XYZ file of N, CA, C and O in Angstrom:
680
model
N 0.765 -1.165 -0.275
C -0.179 0.034 -0.110
C 0.478 1.369 -0.143
O 2.034 1.294 0.807
N 0.445 2.419 -0.807
C 1.572 3.567 -0.995
C 0.678 4.460 -0.238
O -0.153 4.299 0.586
N 1.854 5.262 0.483
C 1.452 6.347 1.355
C 0.590 7.418 0.591
O 0.462 7.981 -0.476
N 0.227 8.383 1.408
C -0.518 9.151 0.721
C -0.107 11.012 1.443
O 0.682 10.955 2.486
N -0.286 11.818 1.093
C 0.084 12.997 2.013
C -1.387 13.628 2.586
O -2.482 13.672 1.832
N -1.539 13.830 3.878
C -2.577 13.935 4.603
C -2.508 15.483 5.304
O -1.312 15.549 6.281
N -3.113 16.749 5.025
C -2.954 17.686 5.439
C -4.158 18.038 6.627
O -5.372 17.530 6.291
N -3.472 17.690 7.938
C -4.636 18.154 9.231
C -4.446 19.489 9.745
O -3.367 20.278 10.016
N -5.760 20.128 9.597
C -5.906 21.629 10.115
C -6.410 21.233 11.903
O -7.384 20.804 11.868
N -5.225 21.515 12.552
C -5.893 21.835 13.859
C -6.473 22.720 14.185
O -5.602 23.679 14.709
N -7.539 22.843 15.265
C -8.013 23.913 15.944
C -9.401 24.338 15.908
O -10.337 23.100 15.448
N -9.915 25.361 16.626
C -11.147 25.417 16.920
C -11.870 27.053 15.988
O -10.793 28.025 16.901
N -12.240 27.021 14.895
C -12.330 28.122 14.478
C -13.241 28.899 15.497
O -13.712 30.668 15.142
N -13.874 28.673 16.533
C -14.841 29.666 17.530
C -13.813 30.308 18.506
O -14.452 30.676 19.307
N -12.495 29.933 18.389
C -11.688 30.507 19.280
C -10.288 31.645 18.773
O -9.618 31.206 18.844
N -10.972 32.310 17.734
C -9.965 33.353 16.674
C -9.185 32.602 16.781
O -8.776 31.931 15.344
N -7.747 33.037 17.128
C -6.533 32.667 16.502
C -6.289 30.684 16.359
O -5.792 30.487 15.262
N -7.347 30.299 16.784
C -7.037 28.830 17.303
C -7.782 28.461 15.915
O -7.449 27.096 15.556
N -8.248 29.280 15.064
C -9.177 28.829 13.590
C -7.962 28.622 12.500
O -8.268 28.668 11.589
N -6.456 29.208 12.753
C -5.733 29.141 11.760
C -5.306 27.901 10.721
O -5.632 28.279 9.625
N -5.539 26.494 11.396
C -4.940 25.606 11.011
C -6.365 25.110 10.090
O -6.114 24.813 9.120
N -7.586 25.285 10.858
C -8.707 24.716 9.616
C -8.895 25.960 8.683
O -9.323 25.646 7.699
N -8.331 27.405 8.623
C -8.385 28.099 7.709
C -7.286 27.703 6.661
O -7.849 28.180 5.145
N -6.262 27.357 7.117
C -5.532 27.071 5.856
C -6.177 25.959 5.142
O -6.083 25.909 3.669
N -6.860 24.675 5.716
C -7.482 23.723 5.322
C -8.469 23.841 4.305
O -8.651 23.808 2.763
N -8.856 25.038 4.886
C -10.457 25.864 3.799
C -9.834 26.227 2.787
O -10.643 26.045 1.926
N -8.450 27.043 2.880
C -7.951 27.684 1.418
C -7.560 26.915 0.558
O -7.893 27.027 -0.587
N -7.096 25.837 1.245
C -6.252 24.836 -0.061
C -7.849 24.082 -0.464
O -7.426 23.043 -1.445
N -8.766 23.876 -0.010
C -10.105 23.553 -0.635
C -10.442 23.849 -1.216
O -10.914 22.973 -2.481
N -10.286 25.253 -1.817
C -10.324 25.588 -3.084
C -9.891 25.484 -4.783
O -10.522 25.317 -5.613
N -8.492 24.878 -4.361
C -7.962 24.162 -4.882
C -7.170 23.435 -4.741
O -6.028 23.375 -4.368
N -7.606 21.497 -4.278
C -7.201 21.076 -3.553
C -5.998 20.109 -4.305
O -5.921 20.339 -5.446
N -4.809 20.112 -3.572
C -3.593 19.373 -3.853
C -3.966 18.084 -4.507
O -4.499 17.325 -3.767
N -3.526 17.626 -5.710
C -4.042 16.181 -6.323
C -3.284 15.468 -5.344
O -2.220 15.250 -4.950
N -4.118 14.344 -4.688
C -3.459 12.890 -4.300
C -3.783 13.585 -2.652
O -2.717 12.873 -1.905
N -3.824 14.806 -2.319
C -3.884 15.021 -0.843
C -5.065 14.823 -0.083
O -6.183 15.264 -0.743
N -5.280 14.179 1.302
C -6.316 14.264 2.140
C -6.634 15.789 2.994
O -5.218 15.983 3.290
N -7.106 16.249 2.968
C -7.578 17.551 3.627
C -8.321 17.171 4.781
O -9.813 16.711 4.662
N -8.021 17.584 6.198
C -8.968 17.355 6.630
C -8.855 18.095 8.053
O -7.796 18.784 8.351
N -9.625 18.695 8.802
C -9.901 19.297 10.075
C -10.148 18.567 11.259
O -10.526 17.410 11.074
N -9.048 18.677 12.151
C -9.320 18.250 13.618
C -9.583 19.402 14.957
O -9.033 20.196 14.898
N -10.371 18.873 15.634
C -10.263 19.562 16.879
C -9.270 19.123 18.145
O -8.816 19.595 18.981
N -8.268 18.471 17.286
C -7.118 17.983 18.447
C -7.218 16.748 19.321
O -6.420 16.515 20.102
N -8.471 16.271 19.200
C -8.605 14.762 19.827
C -7.333 13.839 19.171
O -7.602 13.707 18.357
N -6.809 13.280 20.370
C -5.517 12.567 19.725
C -6.160 11.271 18.856
O -5.868 10.991 17.899
N -7.374 10.497 19.623
C -7.800 9.739 19.178
C -8.709 9.266 17.340
O -8.033 8.798 16.580
N -8.969 10.568 17.243
C -9.644 11.204 15.973
C -8.651 11.947 14.813
O -8.594 11.031 13.554
N -7.469 11.981 15.619
C -6.006 12.769 14.912
C -5.439 11.670 14.181
O -4.971 11.083 13.196
N -5.435 10.028 15.362
C -4.679 9.036 15.191
C -5.374 8.486 13.914
O -4.725 7.270 12.920
N -6.695 8.530 13.561
C -7.619 7.763 12.778
C -7.342 8.459 11.318
O -8.225 7.747 10.117
N -7.129 9.362 11.433
C -6.921 10.133 9.813
C -5.535 9.820 9.136
O -5.492 10.299 7.724
N -4.458 9.216 9.679
C -3.127 8.999 8.889
C -2.854 7.252 9.357
O -3.703 6.862 9.795
N -2.017 6.866 8.257
C -1.648 5.510 8.002
C -0.342 5.341 8.241
O 0.442 6.658 8.147
N 0.301 4.221 8.822
C 1.554 4.387 8.879
C 2.237 4.610 7.729
O 3.793 5.113 8.376
N 2.072 4.716 6.698
C 2.916 4.998 5.372
C 2.596 6.181 4.988
O 3.234 7.003 3.717
N 2.199 7.173 5.717
C 1.627 8.602 5.104
C 2.420 9.280 5.617
O 3.067 9.407 6.540
N 2.758 10.227 4.563
C 3.196 11.824 5.359
C 2.543 12.920 5.491
O 1.074 12.710 4.520
N 2.460 13.378 6.960
C 1.427 14.023 7.674
C 2.216 15.518 7.638
O 3.149 15.894 8.163
N 1.020 16.456 7.211
C 1.346 17.849 7.490
C 0.025 18.791 8.386
O -0.670 18.175 8.148
N 0.683 18.565 9.571
C 0.091 19.333 10.402
C -0.303 20.500 10.380
O 1.112 21.419 10.532
N -1.351 21.215 10.251
C -1.168 22.839 10.564
C -1.773 23.105 11.927
O -3.282 23.156 12.245
N -1.399 23.965 12.956
C -1.622 24.627 14.083
C -0.912 26.071 14.994
O -0.516 26.768 13.805
N -1.959 26.173 15.555
C -1.473 27.573 16.146
C -0.860 27.243 17.196
O -0.945 26.442 18.071
N 0.497 28.310 17.752
C 0.716 27.710 19.121
C 1.203 28.965 19.829
O 0.704 30.479 19.576
N 0.774 29.018 21.304
C 0.759 30.385 22.066
C 2.285 30.042 22.248
O 2.383 29.449 23.668
N 3.299 30.575 22.088
C 4.541 31.089 22.715
C 4.686 31.965 24.096
O 4.078 33.063 23.688
N 5.951 31.381 24.785
C 5.764 32.579 26.101
C 7.293 32.458 25.819
O 8.187 31.738 26.233
N 8.025 34.284 25.607
C 7.179 35.087 25.072
C 6.953 34.474 23.971
O 7.777 34.118 22.934
N 6.098 35.322 23.178
C 5.375 35.405 22.142
C 5.919 36.304 21.005
O 5.593 37.562 21.201
N 5.359 36.169 19.674
C 5.513 37.187 18.620
C 4.491 36.694 17.485
O 4.600 35.913 16.690
N 3.154 37.370 18.058
C 2.223 36.596 17.459
C 2.617 37.028 15.526
O 2.840 38.040 15.050
N 1.964 35.885 14.714
C 2.501 35.665 13.448
C 3.669 35.013 13.155
O 3.648 34.904 11.963
N 4.444 34.675 13.962
C 5.812 34.059 13.407
C 5.691 32.610 13.008
O 4.828 32.233 13.593
N 5.870 32.288 12.050
C 5.691 30.900 11.516
C 6.904 30.054 12.264
O 8.297 30.543 12.413
N 6.893 28.827 12.370
C 7.626 27.822 12.869
C 7.223 26.490 11.881
O 6.176 26.228 11.717
N 8.146 25.642 11.475
C 8.449 24.447 11.088
C 9.049 23.377 12.307
O 10.335 23.173 12.078
N 8.008 22.365 12.614
C 9.000 21.575 13.408
C 8.453 19.850 13.074
O 7.445 19.878 12.576
N 9.638 18.855 13.290
C 9.209 17.710 13.779
C 8.267 16.972 14.740
O 7.913 17.952 15.167
N 8.025 15.938 14.402
C 6.992 15.432 15.554
C 7.647 15.748 16.839
O 6.956 16.025 18.021
N 9.141 15.503 16.790
C 9.719 15.208 17.915
C 10.211 16.751 18.561
O 9.840 17.077 19.462
N 10.139 17.477 17.805
C 10.349 19.134 18.248
C 8.882 19.210 18.764
O 8.741 20.147 19.701
N 7.934 18.806 18.057
C 6.920 19.632 18.554
C 6.529 19.207 19.604
O 5.942 20.127 20.622
N 6.505 18.113 20.238
C 6.714 17.376 21.551
C 7.402 17.587 22.431
O 6.610 17.939 23.351
N 8.474 18.310 21.862
C 8.933 18.947 23.264
C 8.703 20.023 23.401
O 8.476 20.694 24.804
N 8.227 20.992 22.293
C 7.840 22.280 22.658
C 6.289 22.082 23.521
O 6.372 22.914 24.184
N 5.593 21.109 22.953
C 4.141 21.130 24.037
C 4.525 20.960 25.128
O 3.375 21.248 25.851
N 5.195 20.271 25.585
C 5.464 20.039 26.894
C 5.628 21.127 27.885
O 5.715 21.033 29.081
N 6.193 22.019 26.994
C 6.340 23.552 28.025
C 5.565 24.749 27.301
O 5.887 25.619 27.694
N 4.580 23.940 26.685
C 3.280 25.467 26.376
C 2.022 25.292 26.462
O 2.076 24.037 26.812
N 1.161 25.987 26.113
C -0.087 25.781 26.612
C -0.951 25.265 25.272
O -0.381 25.817 24.352
N -1.862 24.840 25.494
C -2.841 24.521 24.429
C -4.173 24.739 24.509
O -4.712 24.645 26.091
N -5.039 25.239 23.293
C -6.535 25.178 23.689
C -6.981 23.742 24.156
O -8.610 23.902 23.744
N -6.115 22.861 23.579
C -7.146 21.505 23.316
C -6.627 20.777 24.624
O -6.006 20.838 25.403
N -7.609 19.643 25.253
C -7.655 19.451 26.023
C -6.593 18.173 26.604
O -5.541 18.502 27.358
N -5.843 17.656 25.209
C -4.415 17.512 24.939
C -4.268 17.732 23.666
O -4.550 17.961 22.885
N -2.696 17.974 23.887
C -1.737 18.888 22.960
C -1.176 17.822 21.926
O -1.662 16.566 21.741
N -0.815 18.706 20.904
C 0.016 17.669 19.574
C 1.172 16.454 20.667
O 1.216 15.455 20.009
N 1.967 17.233 21.451
C 2.959 16.676 22.518
C 1.969 15.016 22.881
O 3.078 14.290 22.343
N 1.550 15.047 23.250
C 0.106 13.861 23.773
C -0.085 12.910 22.565
O 0.236 11.754 22.673
N -0.186 13.834 21.531
C -0.913 12.786 20.760
C -0.004 12.355 19.866
O 0.092 10.784 19.422
N 1.142 12.512 19.794
C 2.240 12.117 19.188
C 2.742 10.925 20.187
O 3.332 9.855 19.239
N 3.231 11.591 21.153
C 3.021 10.306 22.203
C 2.432 8.865 22.280
O 2.826 7.884 22.044
N 1.158 9.186 21.855
C 0.137 8.483 22.013
C 0.190 7.594 20.539
O 0.481 6.051 20.786
N 0.450 8.065 19.274
C 0.942 7.482 18.541
C 1.886 6.181 18.061
O 2.171 5.661 17.998
N 3.291 7.210 18.895
C 4.244 5.987 19.022
C 4.468 4.996 19.938
O 4.439 3.477 19.562
N 3.402 4.760 20.810
C 3.355 3.880 22.102
C 2.289 3.256 21.379
O 2.801 1.672 21.613
N 1.277 3.206 20.474
C 0.432 2.256 19.904
C 1.229 1.866 18.168
O 0.718 1.165 18.057
N 2.392 2.261 18.086
C 2.825 2.304 16.540
C 2.253 2.363 15.366
O 2.108 1.856 14.595
N 1.512 3.723 15.903
C 1.092 4.296 14.767
C 1.269 5.772 14.345
O 0.278 6.507 13.778
N 2.644 6.290 14.572
C 3.364 7.350 13.735
C 3.239 6.962 12.120
O 3.347 6.056 11.536
N 2.834 7.925 11.384
C 3.039 8.234 9.815
C 4.283 8.293 9.684
O 5.227 8.320 10.554
N 5.120 7.821 8.192
C 6.577 7.781 8.318
C 7.062 9.174 8.565
O 8.127 9.003 8.345
N 6.171 9.974 8.192
C 6.748 11.116 8.492
C 6.128 12.182 8.271
O 4.625 12.290 8.341
N 6.276 13.384 9.961
C 5.106 13.901 10.063
C 5.797 15.587 10.499
O 6.928 15.713 11.476
N 5.434 16.238 9.858
C 6.170 17.691 9.910
C 4.703 18.947 10.954
O 3.597 18.525 10.191
N 5.038 19.612 11.446
C 3.877 20.890 11.936
C 4.602 21.891 11.607
O 5.672 22.591 11.708
N 3.528 22.635 10.898
C 3.744 24.127 10.506
C 2.853 24.846 11.707
O 1.589 24.218 11.434
N 3.062 26.054 12.115
C 2.201 26.776 12.975
C 2.779 27.834 12.960
O 3.852 28.507 12.567
N 1.566 29.034 13.562
C 2.016 29.997 13.451
C 1.653 30.293 14.715
O 0.553 30.129 15.895
N 2.200 31.451 15.471
C 2.069 31.910 16.810
C 0.407 32.767 16.944
O 1.038 33.514 16.290
N -0.220 32.834 17.652
C -1.427 33.138 17.716
C -1.494 34.330 18.742
O -0.382 34.072 19.730
N -2.428 35.357 19.066
C -2.377 36.501 19.953
C -3.691 36.180 20.639
O -3.794 36.653 21.691
N -4.766 35.800 20.000
C -6.289 35.978 20.566
C -7.016 34.376 20.766
O -7.547 33.781 19.801
N -6.750 33.844 21.838
C -7.588 32.670 21.675
C -8.698 32.782 22.424
O -9.722 31.344 23.044
N -9.559 34.129 22.910
C -11.089 34.380 23.204
C -11.938 33.624 22.229
O -11.671 33.550 21.228
N -13.052 33.161 22.973
C -14.432 32.979 22.049
C -14.936 33.707 21.250
O -14.373 35.179 21.651
N -14.978 33.114 20.240
C -15.100 34.452 18.597
C -14.617 33.828 17.753
O -14.102 32.966 17.615
N -15.195 34.465 16.373
C -14.627 34.024 15.186
C -13.597 35.170 14.682
O -13.595 36.367 15.356
N -12.872 34.675 13.786
C -11.844 35.866 13.140
C -10.631 35.632 13.785
O -10.769 35.239 15.341
N -9.617 35.624 12.609
C -8.021 35.818 13.595
C -7.850 36.897 13.821
O -7.785 38.170 13.328
N -7.009 36.721 14.745
C -6.063 38.596 15.316
C -5.615 39.016 13.752
O -5.157 38.241 13.209
N -5.316 40.386 13.707
C -4.453 40.476 12.626
C -3.173 40.136 12.076
O -2.855 39.920 11.061
N -1.879 39.971 13.294
C -1.064 39.671 12.939
C -1.052 38.019 12.301
O -0.248 37.607 11.546
N -1.989 37.107 13.105
C -2.420 35.729 12.693
C -2.770 35.711 10.962
O -2.524 34.969 9.881
N -3.823 37.099 10.842
C -4.188 36.882 9.448
C -3.572 36.795 8.414
O -3.100 36.778 7.571
N -2.434 38.524 8.816
C -1.490 39.010 7.950
C -0.473 37.520 7.993
O 0.124 37.745 6.459
N 0.099 36.724 8.504
C 0.809 35.549 8.418
C 0.298 34.351 7.536
O 1.036 33.259 6.863
N -0.889 34.660 7.564
C -1.791 33.258 6.741
C -1.895 32.900 5.062
O -1.278 31.340 5.427
N -1.593 33.910 4.493
C -0.625 33.586 2.862
C 0.834 33.050 3.007
O 0.955 32.015 2.333
N 1.376 33.384 4.049
C 2.936 32.650 4.091
C 2.561 31.344 4.713
O 3.471 30.471 4.210
N 1.666 31.266 5.739
C 1.715 29.501 6.132
C 1.221 29.056 5.585
O 1.432 27.663 4.587
N 0.388 29.204 4.391
C -0.275 28.546 3.150
C 0.513 28.358 2.620
O 0.709 27.002 1.591
N 1.648 29.308 1.612
C 2.805 29.087 1.067
C 3.527 27.922 1.612
O 4.186 26.838 0.937
N 4.046 28.289 2.999
C 4.682 27.050 3.286
C 4.275 25.344 3.537
O 4.661 24.738 3.001
N 2.825 25.431 3.452
C 2.349 24.449 3.435
C 1.682 23.632 2.586
O 2.340 22.538 1.957
N 1.722 24.866 1.364
C 1.314 24.074 -0.199
C 3.372 23.401 -0.837
O 3.184 22.418 -0.701
N 3.987 24.556 -0.155
C 5.375 23.480 -0.419
C 5.840 22.226 0.080
O 6.038 21.307 -0.323
N 5.335 22.290 1.634
C 5.699 20.760 1.823
C 4.716 19.827 1.189
O 5.244 18.794 1.572
N 3.534 20.227 1.311
C 2.560 19.160 0.360
C 3.486 18.713 -0.738
O 3.884 17.629 -1.311
N 3.691 19.301 -1.357
C 4.597 19.224 -3.071
C 5.989 18.758 -2.512
O 6.439 17.026 -3.379
N 6.531 18.844 -1.509
C 7.877 18.345 -1.302
C 7.447 16.871 -0.844
O 8.392 15.700 -0.953
N 6.429 16.722 0.555
C 6.277 15.115 0.755
C 5.640 14.414 -0.331
O 5.763 13.261 -0.337
N 5.103 14.726 -1.637
C 4.128 14.011 -2.343
C 5.615 13.314 -3.364
O 5.770 12.352 -3.884
N 7.070 14.281 -3.496
C 8.196 13.956 -4.485
C 9.028 12.584 -3.491
O 9.415 11.903 -4.041
N 8.803 13.250 -2.151
C 9.820 11.860 -0.973
C 9.005 10.765 -1.603
O 9.278 9.682 -1.231
N 7.501 11.089 -1.514
C 6.696 9.778 -1.251
C 6.987 8.773 -2.999
O 6.923 7.596 -2.585
N 7.294 9.318 -3.656
C 7.634 9.147 -4.960
C 9.291 8.280 -5.295
O 9.277 7.798 -5.681
N 9.525 9.071 -4.633
C 11.354 8.789 -4.689
C 11.966 7.480 -3.758
O 12.843 6.867 -4.098
N 10.967 7.566 -2.500
C 11.810 6.858 -1.243
C 11.266 5.325 -1.285
O 11.575 4.287 -0.645
N 9.395 5.048 -2.066
C 9.042 4.172 -2.014
C 8.976 3.282 -0.267
O 9.005 1.882 -0.568
N 8.076 4.368 0.063
C 7.881 3.681 1.764
C 9.234 3.911 2.756
O 8.568 3.696 3.838
N 10.043 4.347 2.859
C 11.161 4.300 3.469
C 10.892 5.859 4.519
O 10.236 6.455 3.982
N 11.169 5.481 5.689
C 11.006 6.908 6.391
C 12.331 7.928 5.944
O 12.940 7.674 5.364
N 11.512 9.071 6.492
C 12.552 10.672 6.114
C 12.749 10.897 7.470
O 11.978 11.269 8.501
N 13.435 11.656 7.744
C 13.946 12.475 8.831
C 14.169 14.082 8.179
O 14.498 14.461 7.017
N 13.384 14.508 9.058
C 13.374 16.093 9.040
C 14.214 16.948 9.685
O 14.596 16.595 11.200
N 14.639 17.966 9.174
C 15.372 19.444 9.921
C 14.393 20.339 10.318
O 13.057 20.446 10.037
N 14.661 20.436 11.637
C 13.529 21.852 12.387
C 14.404 22.935 11.928
O 15.164 23.677 11.564
N 13.047 23.687 11.505
C 13.509 25.449 11.316
C 12.544 26.482 12.739
O 11.643 25.547 12.609
N 13.067 27.560 12.828
C 12.338 28.251 13.398
C 11.907 29.650 12.939
O 12.800 29.889 12.622
């Protein structure tokens, strides 16, 4: 069985900046990348694990609340780095990405590669609409995710199923 590219927008659009992940997925739906599964998630680990298979390349799009933060700043992280960062940061989800990735690893359900593209948020209150710094960063985040999708498709074609190691950037 060959792998797919799966893009998961994690967040809650009714918690202002927490809706950045779903907003990126919604933008991708306007012109869906061929052979790519697009999904929204509230971050619940069991549902997230059900979205990918071990041979898939997964791109997660999320908002983070960094301390100290710079709203609108973009980050690209491996699953391992995201788990380390999640252990010392706050999440608007009951369990964060770190716990989800730890559960996936414990259950031997990690995808062959997983990258997190995140934007630092400013406003997590109830309500709709992104804060100005996050809204301004969204086109840049969308370009990063679109590039990650193309790169993942290339790696899937080139590697024939072997796992890939990624570099962290911030």
